[in-house]
């Protein structure tokens, strides 16, 4: 008999409890042992819940109960979650979390703590919601040199861009609709400005390169200045505008993670990922390309990923999974800046006689002049933009084209 | 130190050896122990191979070497592969195979044998080539009731259909091109008539429902009578014609696996899977929908999947993975026939005044009359086709529309 504790009874936590009891019988069969949820930690009262007898407010009840071998952390945020997860791991209790902020900020430390206490810190739910990506990356693709990933890792921004692309809706109206539908927070900064996607690409990058990649070292640009004009011109160039969180291995061994709106060519399946769905394209020397697609958020999808980890832990016992880990790294010099990224670049500028370079495609049918350059570094692209500005040209947009 | 034996040095086997030595250092890091390939079994001589000292022709050398803990079976076919895999498992050596024919024919027996000998029979490479699907299904999605899958599981037929869709090439010309490119065998029956896809949906269905689903109980129809006209009309209905291997759970607990060409609506990402790529769409009560996409065949992609299993085995030791299994089943009554499948149906017939039902969409702009019905069982669809034929109408095509 294994006992589970669920920390936090918000959207994800209540989803974990609901999905567990819905499929308890088959979960027990897959885990190979009897399993139950013994505690749910929340500061609120739920007197009408069918699980009311399981609620506790004191983490020590969970920490001191030897029956509890695995804990599902669904509180979110860093401060309390970090404290509680750390205490659980120190007690040798494995943790499964959906908390990307926690993993991106404290992953290396918590992974090391799990190893020291012969248990696991699992986080499949922290990237791509329901999408299996963490376990496939470090297990199924273990024979590969992973050379790059490019993902749509934020459902809110993908929903907004989808409304702009498919329904000609402006950014503000699309954001408002996302908020009304519950896809975006009242303060949408973390989604819209790319911080959420940044945490997720940090987690994937850390897992792939084996060293902790901190969000503050990753260039992050959101979608708030993407205009309908750019979305329309992108279509003319055979591309969809998507917020792409990407990571590439460079020839010198450094990695280049970044979050930016990009033009994604339609012949990549990523360009077709609509609505609030997420997807991660992975490139490796064995697989060539693989893509993982599904719901990136939501109650039951996220619960599915949390519980997948919980079941794995119960099945395998307290054997630390050594391929799901990375080291801490005080020196961030293995992380290259976005200026080194080499891409074709989409420019939209006010009309001018000379754009200073030979563009590979130009559209010149409006007040604007729109062109796509050949491959250049983002540093060169920024210099080109600056030169154009200095010569009196209004540079209205500059968006890299995804190349993977 | 763990030693690997590779059975068969054809395309997949030589890929396993190549990819292993390319990434040996990181493979050892992920396995957590020193690893090497000790033997390669092949009846042929490879005097110029850099691995020539590893070749053996006698399986007993491998069976009797206690250093060998895991065996990569890359021979193909059933007779010898079955005999050798069985012998390995009886000796407690885990096996990783890419051999879908073997898994579809003998999976239950070999899984049971692995369990009895405290080792594993792994087969990630047998479905979808490089695509991680077996492990994600039984691990990452373990908390879900999987209600259905629909996959493009044969690259050859997808390549042929792609040429028909995108380049207006007829079936025979596209098949010839696939043969010239090495995508199709000289005798293309297994691919073109759907037998290869059938084996793969049998494996997925067995894993999902926990009982061995044998190919002979699964309705299988290939693509050899798909015409360019149908591909064109499908586009007009907003669909792509794809060879779909699918499985649905029915309300009474039975499952309905089948392989058929289907019209796939463009709003499903499956419709956009082109070239020789494969993809599997999975539906579950937690995840809603997830899709896994990648190369379904080829030397290094398949090797990647075989080695993923090998590394997992070495990492975890001889602990039988109890969620990756199913029971044998002499009684196939849990497998429903395709007649019970409920789909909208695309019909292309010679012109007639009365098609006998109310169609939801009709195109009537040529010699043919083309329509899509409302949802009906395939039994009713076949009866409708028969009735039309009896009344003198030429029923030229009848293709279900994928509904998942």
Coordinates of N, CA and C in Angstrom, one line a residue, chain A residues 41 44 78 111 120 213 232 241 331 343 346 359 383 385:
Chain A
X41 N -3.3 18.8 1.2 CA -2.9 20.0 2.0 C -3.5 21.2 1.4
X44 N -7.4 26.3 2.9 CA -8.8 26.6 2.9 C -9.6 25.3 3.4
X78 N 6.9 29.9 -5.8 CA 8.1 29.3 -5.4 C 8.2 29.2 -3.9
X111 N 16.9 18.4 -7.4 CA 17.3 17.1 -8.0 C 18.4 16.5 -7.2
X120 N 12.9 10.7 -5.8 CA 12.9 11.4 -7.1 C 12.2 12.8 -7.0
X213 N 20.0 25.9 -16.5 CA 19.8 27.1 -17.3 C 18.8 28.0 -16.6
X232 N -0.5 39.0 -41.3 CA -0.9 38.9 -42.7 C 0.3 38.7 -43.7
X241 N 2.9 33.2 -37.5 CA 3.6 33.8 -36.4 C 3.3 33.1 -35.2
X331 N 28.4 29.5 -13.3 CA 29.0 30.2 -14.5 C 28.1 30.0 -15.7
X343 N 19.4 33.4 -38.4 CA 18.1 33.1 -38.9 C 17.9 34.0 -40.2
X346 N 12.5 38.6 -41.0 CA 11.4 39.3 -41.7 C 11.5 40.7 -41.2
X359 N 17.7 41.3 -50.2 CA 16.7 40.4 -49.5 C 16.3 39.3 -50.5
X383 N 21.8 45.4 -36.0 CA 22.6 46.5 -36.6 C 21.9 47.0 -37.9
X385 N 18.8 47.0 -38.6 CA 17.6 47.8 -38.2 C 18.0 49.1 -37.7

